[in-house]
């Protein structure tokens, strides 16, 4: 689903989480993307996050994306190469900032900074 620019110039967000559709409109793309992240987090909920692992969540998240093929391929690559190897078995609610920063620093050291920025965006 994702963020679309409407003829009025505002941005519409559409997402589906756990089979339920969520839609809203905002004056800026940044606000729309923020709402998307916050709403997805709320819907998943802290209770579910205690038992849901990062690996399980990323599989669900990737399965719900109906975005451009290029984005999906990039997200899948980022998840497979940089997120799953280090965080797959961690409960979502227990992942610490340190556990997120370490893989990003490794990507930044091994590849171009732009790649680390892409992985960071996927993690976000």
PDB file of N, CA, C and O in Angstrom, residues 39-118:
ATOM      1  N   UNK A  39       1.158   4.148  13.447  1.00  0.00           N
ATOM      2  CA  UNK A  39      -0.050   3.315  13.360  1.00  0.00           C
ATOM      3  C   UNK A  39       0.310   1.844  13.299  1.00  0.00           C
ATOM      4  O   UNK A  39      -0.296   1.021  13.987  1.00  0.00           O
ATOM      5  N   UNK A  40       1.301   1.509  12.494  1.00  0.00           N
ATOM      6  CA  UNK A  40       1.722   0.108  12.409  1.00  0.00           C
ATOM      7  C   UNK A  40       2.174  -0.377  13.791  1.00  0.00           C
ATOM      8  O   UNK A  40       1.821  -1.462  14.231  1.00  0.00           O
ATOM      9  N   UNK A  41       2.934   0.437  14.491  1.00  0.00           N
ATOM     10  CA  UNK A  41       3.395   0.070  15.831  1.00  0.00           C
ATOM     11  C   UNK A  41       2.256  -0.117  16.805  1.00  0.00           C
ATOM     12  O   UNK A  41       2.252  -1.056  17.601  1.00  0.00           O
ATOM     13  N   UNK A  42       1.270   0.771  16.747  1.00  0.00           N
ATOM     14  CA  UNK A  42       0.114   0.654  17.641  1.00  0.00           C
ATOM     15  C   UNK A  42      -0.687  -0.606  17.367  1.00  0.00           C
ATOM     16  O   UNK A  42      -1.115  -1.281  18.289  1.00  0.00           O
ATOM     17  N   UNK A  43      -0.894  -0.891  16.080  1.00  0.00           N
ATOM     18  CA  UNK A  43      -1.709  -2.045  15.713  1.00  0.00           C
ATOM     19  C   UNK A  43      -1.036  -3.338  16.135  1.00  0.00           C
ATOM     20  O   UNK A  43      -1.670  -4.250  16.655  1.00  0.00           O
ATOM     21  N   UNK A  44       0.266  -3.412  15.917  1.00  0.00           N
ATOM     22  CA  UNK A  44       0.985  -4.621  16.322  1.00  0.00           C
ATOM     23  C   UNK A  44       0.906  -4.776  17.831  1.00  0.00           C
ATOM     24  O   UNK A  44       0.675  -5.871  18.348  1.00  0.00           O
ATOM     25  N   UNK A  45       1.075  -3.662  18.536  1.00  0.00           N
ATOM     26  CA  UNK A  45       0.892  -3.655  19.988  1.00  0.00           C
ATOM     27  C   UNK A  45       2.058  -4.239  20.762  1.00  0.00           C
ATOM     28  O   UNK A  45       2.773  -5.116  20.299  1.00  0.00           O
ATOM     29  N   UNK A  46       2.203  -3.724  21.950  1.00  0.00           N
ATOM     30  CA  UNK A  46       3.280  -4.171  22.826  1.00  0.00           C
ATOM     31  C   UNK A  46       3.080  -5.620  23.249  1.00  0.00           C
ATOM     32  O   UNK A  46       4.032  -6.390  23.318  1.00  0.00           O
ATOM     33  N   UNK A  47       1.851  -6.003  23.517  1.00  0.00           N
ATOM     34  CA  UNK A  47       1.591  -7.381  23.947  1.00  0.00           C
ATOM     35  C   UNK A  47       2.065  -8.386  22.911  1.00  0.00           C
ATOM     36  O   UNK A  47       2.766  -9.350  23.232  1.00  0.00           O
ATOM     37  N   UNK A  48       1.713  -8.152  21.666  1.00  0.00           N
ATOM     38  CA  UNK A  48       2.143  -9.063  20.601  1.00  0.00           C
ATOM     39  C   UNK A  48       3.647  -8.991  20.404  1.00  0.00           C
ATOM     40  O   UNK A  48       4.288  -9.998  20.120  1.00  0.00           O
ATOM     41  N   UNK A  49       4.223  -7.808  20.582  1.00  0.00           N
ATOM     42  CA  UNK A  49       5.651  -7.626  20.367  1.00  0.00           C
ATOM     43  C   UNK A  49       6.494  -8.407  21.370  1.00  0.00           C
ATOM     44  O   UNK A  49       7.638  -8.736  21.093  1.00  0.00           O
ATOM     45  N   UNK A  50       5.937  -8.719  22.525  1.00  0.00           N
ATOM     46  CA  UNK A  50       6.707  -9.473  23.516  1.00  0.00           C
ATOM     47  C   UNK A  50       6.994 -10.896  23.058  1.00  0.00           C
ATOM     48  O   UNK A  50       7.988 -11.481  23.470  1.00  0.00           O
ATOM     49  N   UNK A  51       6.114 -11.456  22.252  1.00  0.00           N
ATOM     50  CA  UNK A  51       6.326 -12.825  21.782  1.00  0.00           C
ATOM     51  C   UNK A  51       6.727 -12.870  20.305  1.00  0.00           C
ATOM     52  O   UNK A  51       7.313 -13.840  19.857  1.00  0.00           O
ATOM     53  N   UNK A  52       6.431 -11.833  19.577  1.00  0.00           N
ATOM     54  CA  UNK A  52       6.735 -11.777  18.155  1.00  0.00           C
ATOM     55  C   UNK A  52       8.214 -11.455  17.964  1.00  0.00           C
ATOM     56  O   UNK A  52       8.716 -10.467  18.505  1.00  0.00           O
ATOM     57  N   UNK A  53       8.916 -12.288  17.211  1.00  0.00           N
ATOM     58  CA  UNK A  53      10.337 -12.038  16.966  1.00  0.00           C
ATOM     59  C   UNK A  53      10.514 -11.087  15.782  1.00  0.00           C
ATOM     60  O   UNK A  53       9.589 -10.894  14.987  1.00  0.00           O
ATOM     61  N   UNK A  54      11.688 -10.523  15.681  1.00  0.00           N
ATOM     62  CA  UNK A  54      12.003  -9.647  14.563  1.00  0.00           C
ATOM     63  C   UNK A  54      11.839 -10.411  13.249  1.00  0.00           C
ATOM     64  O   UNK A  54      11.289  -9.889  12.283  1.00  0.00           O
ATOM     65  N   UNK A  55      12.284 -11.651  13.208  1.00  0.00           N
ATOM     66  CA  UNK A  55      12.151 -12.462  12.001  1.00  0.00           C
ATOM     67  C   UNK A  55      10.702 -12.671  11.596  1.00  0.00           C
ATOM     68  O   UNK A  55      10.350 -12.534  10.426  1.00  0.00           O
ATOM     69  N   UNK A  56       9.843 -12.993  12.558  1.00  0.00           N
ATOM     70  CA  UNK A  56       8.411 -13.178  12.276  1.00  0.00           C
ATOM     71  C   UNK A  56       7.777 -11.870  11.808  1.00  0.00           C
ATOM     72  O   UNK A  56       7.002 -11.853  10.855  1.00  0.00           O
ATOM     73  N   UNK A  57       8.120 -10.789  12.489  1.00  0.00           N
ATOM     74  CA  UNK A  57       7.550  -9.499  12.127  1.00  0.00           C
ATOM     75  C   UNK A  57       7.967  -9.092  10.719  1.00  0.00           C
ATOM     76  O   UNK A  57       7.147  -8.624   9.931  1.00  0.00           O
ATOM     77  N   UNK A  58       9.249  -9.258  10.377  1.00  0.00           N
ATOM     78  CA  UNK A  58       9.697  -8.852   9.046  1.00  0.00           C
ATOM     79  C   UNK A  58       9.041  -9.696   7.960  1.00  0.00           C
ATOM     80  O   UNK A  58       8.708  -9.170   6.899  1.00  0.00           O
ATOM     81  N   UNK A  59       8.809 -10.982   8.215  1.00  0.00           N
ATOM     82  CA  UNK A  59       8.100 -11.812   7.226  1.00  0.00           C
ATOM     83  C   UNK A  59       6.689 -11.286   7.014  1.00  0.00           C
ATOM     84  O   UNK A  59       6.215 -11.177   5.879  1.00  0.00           O
ATOM     85  N   UNK A  60       5.990 -10.960   8.088  1.00  0.00           N
ATOM     86  CA  UNK A  60       4.626 -10.402   7.975  1.00  0.00           C
ATOM     87  C   UNK A  60       4.652  -9.069   7.240  1.00  0.00           C
ATOM     88  O   UNK A  60       3.838  -8.812   6.358  1.00  0.00           O
ATOM     89  N   UNK A  61       5.588  -8.215   7.650  1.00  0.00           N
ATOM     90  CA  UNK A  61       5.686  -6.880   7.061  1.00  0.00           C
ATOM     91  C   UNK A  61       5.951  -6.969   5.561  1.00  0.00           C
ATOM     92  O   UNK A  61       5.280  -6.304   4.767  1.00  0.00           O
ATOM     93  N   UNK A  62       6.896  -7.799   5.167  1.00  0.00           N
ATOM     94  CA  UNK A  62       7.194  -7.946   3.748  1.00  0.00           C
ATOM     95  C   UNK A  62       6.004  -8.514   2.990  1.00  0.00           C
ATOM     96  O   UNK A  62       5.747  -8.137   1.852  1.00  0.00           O
ATOM     97  N   UNK A  63       5.257  -9.414   3.626  1.00  0.00           N
ATOM     98  CA  UNK A  63       4.079  -9.995   2.989  1.00  0.00           C
ATOM     99  C   UNK A  63       2.950  -9.001   2.794  1.00  0.00           C
ATOM    100  O   UNK A  63       2.109  -9.171   1.911  1.00  0.00           O
ATOM    101  N   UNK A  64       2.926  -7.955   3.600  1.00  0.00           N
ATOM    102  CA  UNK A  64       1.855  -6.955   3.504  1.00  0.00           C
ATOM    103  C   UNK A  64       2.183  -5.816   2.550  1.00  0.00           C
ATOM    104  O   UNK A  64       1.308  -5.038   2.196  1.00  0.00           O
ATOM    105  N   UNK A  65       3.445  -5.698   2.127  1.00  0.00           N
ATOM    106  CA  UNK A  65       3.826  -4.600   1.250  1.00  0.00           C
ATOM    107  C   UNK A  65       3.238  -4.784  -0.133  1.00  0.00           C
ATOM    108  O   UNK A  65       3.355  -5.832  -0.745  1.00  0.00           O
ATOM    109  N   UNK A  66       2.596  -3.757  -0.610  1.00  0.00           N
ATOM    110  CA  UNK A  66       2.118  -3.744  -1.990  1.00  0.00           C
ATOM    111  C   UNK A  66       2.657  -2.450  -2.582  1.00  0.00           C
ATOM    112  O   UNK A  66       1.953  -1.522  -2.875  1.00  0.00           O
ATOM    113  N   UNK A  67       3.954  -2.401  -2.695  1.00  0.00           N
ATOM    114  CA  UNK A  67       4.646  -1.208  -3.150  1.00  0.00           C
ATOM    115  C   UNK A  67       5.282  -1.523  -4.495  1.00  0.00           C
ATOM    116  O   UNK A  67       5.056  -2.581  -5.062  1.00  0.00           O
ATOM    117  N   UNK A  68       6.103  -0.644  -4.992  1.00  0.00           N
ATOM    118  CA  UNK A  68       6.775  -0.915  -6.259  1.00  0.00           C
ATOM    119  C   UNK A  68       7.727  -2.095  -6.090  1.00  0.00           C
ATOM    120  O   UNK A  68       8.280  -2.309  -5.019  1.00  0.00           O
ATOM    121  N   UNK A  69       7.897  -2.852  -7.128  1.00  0.00           N
ATOM    122  CA  UNK A  69       8.752  -4.050  -7.076  1.00  0.00           C
ATOM    123  C   UNK A  69      10.168  -3.713  -6.631  1.00  0.00           C
ATOM    124  O   UNK A  69      10.780  -4.454  -5.875  1.00  0.00           O
ATOM    125  N   UNK A  70      10.690  -2.570  -7.063  1.00  0.00           N
ATOM    126  CA  UNK A  70      12.057  -2.191  -6.693  1.00  0.00           C
ATOM    127  C   UNK A  70      12.177  -2.004  -5.184  1.00  0.00           C
ATOM    128  O   UNK A  70      13.144  -2.435  -4.573  1.00  0.00           O
ATOM    129  N   UNK A  71      11.198  -1.355  -4.572  1.00  0.00           N
ATOM    130  CA  UNK A  71      11.228  -1.164  -3.121  1.00  0.00           C
ATOM    131  C   UNK A  71      11.150  -2.492  -2.390  1.00  0.00           C
ATOM    132  O   UNK A  71      11.875  -2.717  -1.439  1.00  0.00           O
ATOM    133  N   UNK A  72      10.257  -3.357  -2.830  1.00  0.00           N
ATOM    134  CA  UNK A  72      10.108  -4.661  -2.179  1.00  0.00           C
ATOM    135  C   UNK A  72      11.409  -5.442  -2.268  1.00  0.00           C
ATOM    136  O   UNK A  72      11.856  -6.021  -1.281  1.00  0.00           O
ATOM    137  N   UNK A  73      12.042  -5.424  -3.434  1.00  0.00           N
ATOM    138  CA  UNK A  73      13.310  -6.132  -3.596  1.00  0.00           C
ATOM    139  C   UNK A  73      14.375  -5.555  -2.674  1.00  0.00           C
ATOM    140  O   UNK A  73      15.130  -6.295  -2.059  1.00  0.00           O
ATOM    141  N   UNK A  74      14.424  -4.224  -2.549  1.00  0.00           N
ATOM    142  CA  UNK A  74      15.408  -3.595  -1.664  1.00  0.00           C
ATOM    143  C   UNK A  74      15.130  -3.965  -0.215  1.00  0.00           C
ATOM    144  O   UNK A  74      16.028  -4.311   0.540  1.00  0.00           O
ATOM    145  N   UNK A  75      13.860  -3.907   0.204  1.00  0.00           N
ATOM    146  CA  UNK A  75      13.512  -4.261   1.574  1.00  0.00           C
ATOM    147  C   UNK A  75      13.867  -5.714   1.863  1.00  0.00           C
ATOM    148  O   UNK A  75      14.434  -6.026   2.900  1.00  0.00           O
ATOM    149  N   UNK A  76      13.547  -6.606   0.939  1.00  0.00           N
ATOM    150  CA  UNK A  76      13.870  -8.032   1.142  1.00  0.00           C
ATOM    151  C   UNK A  76      15.376  -8.244   1.254  1.00  0.00           C
ATOM    152  O   UNK A  76      15.837  -9.013   2.084  1.00  0.00           O
ATOM    153  N   UNK A  77      16.131  -7.559   0.410  1.00  0.00           N
ATOM    154  CA  UNK A  77      17.596  -7.680   0.449  1.00  0.00           C
ATOM    155  C   UNK A  77      18.141  -7.134   1.773  1.00  0.00           C
ATOM    156  O   UNK A  77      18.957  -7.790   2.425  1.00  0.00           O
ATOM    157  N   UNK A  78      17.660  -5.963   2.183  1.00  0.00           N
ATOM    158  CA  UNK A  78      18.112  -5.389   3.451  1.00  0.00           C
ATOM    159  C   UNK A  78      17.806  -6.320   4.615  1.00  0.00           C
ATOM    160  O   UNK A  78      18.648  -6.557   5.480  1.00  0.00           O
ATOM    161  N   UNK A  79      16.594  -6.865   4.624  1.00  0.00           N
ATOM    162  CA  UNK A  79      16.183  -7.777   5.704  1.00  0.00           C
ATOM    163  C   UNK A  79      17.054  -9.021   5.696  1.00  0.00           C
ATOM    164  O   UNK A  79      17.597  -9.424   6.724  1.00  0.00           O
ATOM    165  N   UNK A  80      17.200  -9.646   4.533  1.00  0.00           N
ATOM    166  CA  UNK A  80      17.945 -10.908   4.436  1.00  0.00           C
ATOM    167  C   UNK A  80      19.430 -10.738   4.763  1.00  0.00           C
ATOM    168  O   UNK A  80      20.023 -11.585   5.427  1.00  0.00           O
ATOM    169  N   UNK A  81      20.030  -9.651   4.303  1.00  0.00           N
ATOM    170  CA  UNK A  81      21.472  -9.480   4.459  1.00  0.00           C
ATOM    171  C   UNK A  81      21.891  -8.813   5.768  1.00  0.00           C
ATOM    172  O   UNK A  81      22.969  -9.099   6.280  1.00  0.00           O
ATOM    173  N   UNK A  82      21.049  -7.930   6.295  1.00  0.00           N
ATOM    174  CA  UNK A  82      21.516  -7.103   7.404  1.00  0.00           C
ATOM    175  C   UNK A  82      20.688  -7.188   8.681  1.00  0.00           C
ATOM    176  O   UNK A  82      21.182  -6.844   9.742  1.00  0.00           O
ATOM    177  N   UNK A  83      19.449  -7.604   8.591  1.00  0.00           N
ATOM    178  CA  UNK A  83      18.589  -7.606   9.769  1.00  0.00           C
ATOM    179  C   UNK A  83      18.417  -9.015  10.328  1.00  0.00           C
ATOM    180  O   UNK A  83      18.659  -9.261  11.506  1.00  0.00           O
ATOM    181  N   UNK A  84      18.029  -9.959   9.483  1.00  0.00           N
ATOM    182  CA  UNK A  84      17.791 -11.338   9.924  1.00  0.00           C
ATOM    183  C   UNK A  84      19.034 -11.972  10.548  1.00  0.00           C
ATOM    184  O   UNK A  84      18.933 -12.584  11.605  1.00  0.00           O
ATOM    185  N   UNK A  85      20.217 -11.821   9.958  1.00  0.00           N
ATOM    186  CA  UNK A  85      21.387 -12.491  10.561  1.00  0.00           C
ATOM    187  C   UNK A  85      21.665 -12.088  12.007  1.00  0.00           C
ATOM    188  O   UNK A  85      22.180 -12.883  12.788  1.00  0.00           O
ATOM    189  N   UNK A  86      21.331 -10.861  12.375  1.00  0.00           N
ATOM    190  CA  UNK A  86      21.661 -10.413  13.729  1.00  0.00           C
ATOM    191  C   UNK A  86      20.472 -10.322  14.671  1.00  0.00           C
ATOM    192  O   UNK A  86      20.645 -10.430  15.883  1.00  0.00           O
ATOM    193  N   UNK A  87      19.262 -10.133  14.141  1.00  0.00           N
ATOM    194  CA  UNK A  87      18.125  -9.848  15.009  1.00  0.00           C
ATOM    195  C   UNK A  87      16.945 -10.815  14.893  1.00  0.00           C
ATOM    196  O   UNK A  87      15.973 -10.676  15.636  1.00  0.00           O
ATOM    197  N   UNK A  88      16.988 -11.778  14.001  1.00  0.00           N
ATOM    198  CA  UNK A  88      15.822 -12.617  13.711  1.00  0.00           C
ATOM    199  C   UNK A  88      15.170 -13.248  14.932  1.00  0.00           C
ATOM    200  O   UNK A  88      13.955 -13.270  15.049  1.00  0.00           O
ATOM    201  N   UNK A  89      15.951 -13.752  15.857  1.00  0.00           N
ATOM    202  CA  UNK A  89      15.377 -14.485  16.987  1.00  0.00           C
ATOM    203  C   UNK A  89      15.022 -13.588  18.171  1.00  0.00           C
ATOM    204  O   UNK A  89      14.426 -14.054  19.141  1.00  0.00           O
ATOM    205  N   UNK A  90      15.339 -12.307  18.098  1.00  0.00           N
ATOM    206  CA  UNK A  90      15.061 -11.381  19.212  1.00  0.00           C
ATOM    207  C   UNK A  90      13.585 -11.017  19.255  1.00  0.00           C
ATOM    208  O   UNK A  90      12.994 -10.685  18.229  1.00  0.00           O
ATOM    209  N   UNK A  91      12.959 -11.039  20.436  1.00  0.00           N
ATOM    210  CA  UNK A  91      11.592 -10.534  20.549  1.00  0.00           C
ATOM    211  C   UNK A  91      11.581  -9.048  20.167  1.00  0.00           C
ATOM    212  O   UNK A  91      12.457  -8.285  20.579  1.00  0.00           O
ATOM    213  N   UNK A  92      10.613  -8.671  19.370  1.00  0.00           N
ATOM    214  CA  UNK A  92      10.531  -7.314  18.855  1.00  0.00           C
ATOM    215  C   UNK A  92      10.594  -6.264  19.964  1.00  0.00           C
ATOM    216  O   UNK A  92      11.304  -5.268  19.845  1.00  0.00           O
ATOM    217  N   UNK A  93       9.883  -6.485  21.053  1.00  0.00           N
ATOM    218  CA  UNK A  93       9.818  -5.501  22.136  1.00  0.00           C
ATOM    219  C   UNK A  93      11.111  -5.402  22.934  1.00  0.00           C
ATOM    220  O   UNK A  93      11.297  -4.458  23.684  1.00  0.00           O
ATOM    221  N   UNK A  94      12.007  -6.357  22.767  1.00  0.00           N
ATOM    222  CA  UNK A  94      13.238  -6.368  23.554  1.00  0.00           C
ATOM    223  C   UNK A  94      14.469  -5.886  22.794  1.00  0.00           C
ATOM    224  O   UNK A  94      15.559  -5.833  23.357  1.00  0.00           O
ATOM    225  N   UNK A  95      14.302  -5.536  21.518  1.00  0.00           N
ATOM    226  CA  UNK A  95      15.442  -5.067  20.739  1.00  0.00           C
ATOM    227  C   UNK A  95      15.862  -3.691  21.266  1.00  0.00           C
ATOM    228  O   UNK A  95      15.035  -2.797  21.437  1.00  0.00           O
ATOM    229  N   UNK A  96      17.146  -3.560  21.536  1.00  0.00           N
ATOM    230  CA  UNK A  96      17.671  -2.312  22.095  1.00  0.00           C
ATOM    231  C   UNK A  96      18.301  -1.463  20.993  1.00  0.00           C
ATOM    232  O   UNK A  96      18.683  -1.981  19.939  1.00  0.00           O
ATOM    233  N   UNK A  97      18.446  -0.165  21.243  1.00  0.00           N
ATOM    234  CA  UNK A  97      19.118   0.689  20.261  1.00  0.00           C
ATOM    235  C   UNK A  97      20.530   0.202  19.921  1.00  0.00           C
ATOM    236  O   UNK A  97      20.956   0.286  18.776  1.00  0.00           O
ATOM    237  N   UNK A  98      21.232  -0.323  20.893  1.00  0.00           N
ATOM    238  CA  UNK A  98      22.587  -0.829  20.650  1.00  0.00           C
ATOM    239  C   UNK A  98      22.555  -1.970  19.632  1.00  0.00           C
ATOM    240  O   UNK A  98      23.425  -2.053  18.754  1.00  0.00           O
ATOM    241  N   UNK A  99      21.554  -2.840  19.732  1.00  0.00           N
ATOM    242  CA  UNK A  99      21.445  -3.960  18.786  1.00  0.00           C
ATOM    243  C   UNK A  99      21.134  -3.481  17.372  1.00  0.00           C
ATOM    244  O   UNK A  99      21.415  -4.192  16.416  1.00  0.00           O
ATOM    245  N   UNK A 100      20.572  -2.311  17.245  1.00  0.00           N
ATOM    246  CA  UNK A 100      20.277  -1.765  15.926  1.00  0.00           C
ATOM    247  C   UNK A 100      21.480  -1.004  15.386  1.00  0.00           C
ATOM    248  O   UNK A 100      21.804  -1.095  14.209  1.00  0.00           O
ATOM    249  N   UNK A 101      22.163  -0.284  16.230  1.00  0.00           N
ATOM    250  CA  UNK A 101      23.306   0.521  15.801  1.00  0.00           C
ATOM    251  C   UNK A 101      24.464  -0.358  15.339  1.00  0.00           C
ATOM    252  O   UNK A 101      25.124  -0.053  14.332  1.00  0.00           O
ATOM    253  N   UNK A 102      24.727  -1.454  16.019  1.00  0.00           N
ATOM    254  CA  UNK A 102      25.869  -2.309  15.678  1.00  0.00           C
ATOM    255  C   UNK A 102      25.823  -2.800  14.225  1.00  0.00           C
ATOM    256  O   UNK A 102      26.814  -2.646  13.498  1.00  0.00           O
ATOM    257  N   UNK A 103      24.716  -3.393  13.764  1.00  0.00           N
ATOM    258  CA  UNK A 103      24.695  -3.824  12.358  1.00  0.00           C
ATOM    259  C   UNK A 103      24.817  -2.651  11.382  1.00  0.00           C
ATOM    260  O   UNK A 103      25.438  -2.777  10.334  1.00  0.00           O
ATOM    261  N   UNK A 104      24.238  -1.499  11.732  1.00  0.00           N
ATOM    262  CA  UNK A 104      24.345  -0.340  10.852  1.00  0.00           C
ATOM    263  C   UNK A 104      25.789   0.152  10.742  1.00  0.00           C
ATOM    264  O   UNK A 104      26.242   0.512   9.656  1.00  0.00           O
ATOM    265  N   UNK A 105      26.509   0.132  11.850  1.00  0.00           N
ATOM    266  CA  UNK A 105      27.918   0.528  11.809  1.00  0.00           C
ATOM    267  C   UNK A 105      28.731  -0.443  10.966  1.00  0.00           C
ATOM    268  O   UNK A 105      29.642  -0.048  10.247  1.00  0.00           O
ATOM    269  N   UNK A 106      28.385  -1.737  11.046  1.00  0.00           N
ATOM    270  CA  UNK A 106      29.075  -2.747  10.241  1.00  0.00           C
ATOM    271  C   UNK A 106      28.802  -2.520   8.755  1.00  0.00           C
ATOM    272  O   UNK A 106      29.709  -2.587   7.931  1.00  0.00           O
ATOM    273  N   UNK A 107      27.562  -2.232   8.403  1.00  0.00           N
ATOM    274  CA  UNK A 107      27.219  -1.960   7.002  1.00  0.00           C
ATOM    275  C   UNK A 107      27.966  -0.719   6.524  1.00  0.00           C
ATOM    276  O   UNK A 107      28.518  -0.701   5.430  1.00  0.00           O
ATOM    277  N   UNK A 108      27.990   0.309   7.352  1.00  0.00           N
ATOM    278  CA  UNK A 108      28.685   1.546   6.981  1.00  0.00           C
ATOM    279  C   UNK A 108      30.179   1.280   6.754  1.00  0.00           C
ATOM    280  O   UNK A 108      30.786   1.834   5.846  1.00  0.00           O
ATOM    281  N   UNK A 109      30.764   0.393   7.557  1.00  0.00           N
ATOM    282  CA  UNK A 109      32.192   0.073   7.417  1.00  0.00           C
ATOM    283  C   UNK A 109      32.458  -0.791   6.184  1.00  0.00           C
ATOM    284  O   UNK A 109      33.493  -0.640   5.533  1.00  0.00           O
ATOM    285  N   UNK A 110      31.519  -1.704   5.863  1.00  0.00           N
ATOM    286  CA  UNK A 110      31.718  -2.645   4.759  1.00  0.00           C
ATOM    287  C   UNK A 110      31.259  -2.118   3.407  1.00  0.00           C
ATOM    288  O   UNK A 110      31.669  -2.644   2.371  1.00  0.00           O
ATOM    289  N   UNK A 111      30.387  -1.138   3.399  1.00  0.00           N
ATOM    290  CA  UNK A 111      29.797  -0.679   2.140  1.00  0.00           C
ATOM    291  C   UNK A 111      29.771   0.853   2.124  1.00  0.00           C
ATOM    292  O   UNK A 111      30.329   1.503   2.986  1.00  0.00           O
ATOM    293  N   UNK A 112      29.093   1.371   1.157  1.00  0.00           N
ATOM    294  CA  UNK A 112      28.937   2.817   1.058  1.00  0.00           C
ATOM    295  C   UNK A 112      27.982   3.320   2.133  1.00  0.00           C
ATOM    296  O   UNK A 112      27.047   2.622   2.519  1.00  0.00           O
ATOM    297  N   UNK A 113      28.165   4.541   2.605  1.00  0.00           N
ATOM    298  CA  UNK A 113      27.243   5.107   3.601  1.00  0.00           C
ATOM    299  C   UNK A 113      25.785   5.100   3.119  1.00  0.00           C
ATOM    300  O   UNK A 113      24.876   4.934   3.915  1.00  0.00           O
ATOM    301  N   UNK A 114      25.580   5.247   1.814  1.00  0.00           N
ATOM    302  CA  UNK A 114      24.208   5.229   1.280  1.00  0.00           C
ATOM    303  C   UNK A 114      23.522   3.892   1.543  1.00  0.00           C
ATOM    304  O   UNK A 114      22.320   3.844   1.787  1.00  0.00           O
ATOM    305  N   UNK A 115      24.279   2.804   1.504  1.00  0.00           N
ATOM    306  CA  UNK A 115      23.713   1.479   1.792  1.00  0.00           C
ATOM    307  C   UNK A 115      23.287   1.418   3.250  1.00  0.00           C
ATOM    308  O   UNK A 115      22.192   0.938   3.573  1.00  0.00           O
ATOM    309  N   UNK A 116      24.113   1.929   4.141  1.00  0.00           N
ATOM    310  CA  UNK A 116      23.759   1.958   5.566  1.00  0.00           C
ATOM    311  C   UNK A 116      22.506   2.801   5.786  1.00  0.00           C
ATOM    312  O   UNK A 116      21.644   2.447   6.591  1.00  0.00           O
ATOM    313  N   UNK A 117      22.384   3.896   5.049  1.00  0.00           N
ATOM    314  CA  UNK A 117      21.192   4.739   5.167  1.00  0.00           C
ATOM    315  C   UNK A 117      19.946   3.993   4.703  1.00  0.00           C
ATOM    316  O   UNK A 117      18.873   4.120   5.305  1.00  0.00           O
ATOM    317  N   UNK A 118      20.071   3.196   3.638  1.00  0.00           N
ATOM    318  CA  UNK A 118      18.935   2.398   3.153  1.00  0.00           C
ATOM    319  C   UNK A 118      18.533   1.351   4.186  1.00  0.00           C
ATOM    320  O   UNK A 118      17.351   1.151   4.450  1.00  0.00           O
TER     321      UNK A 118
END
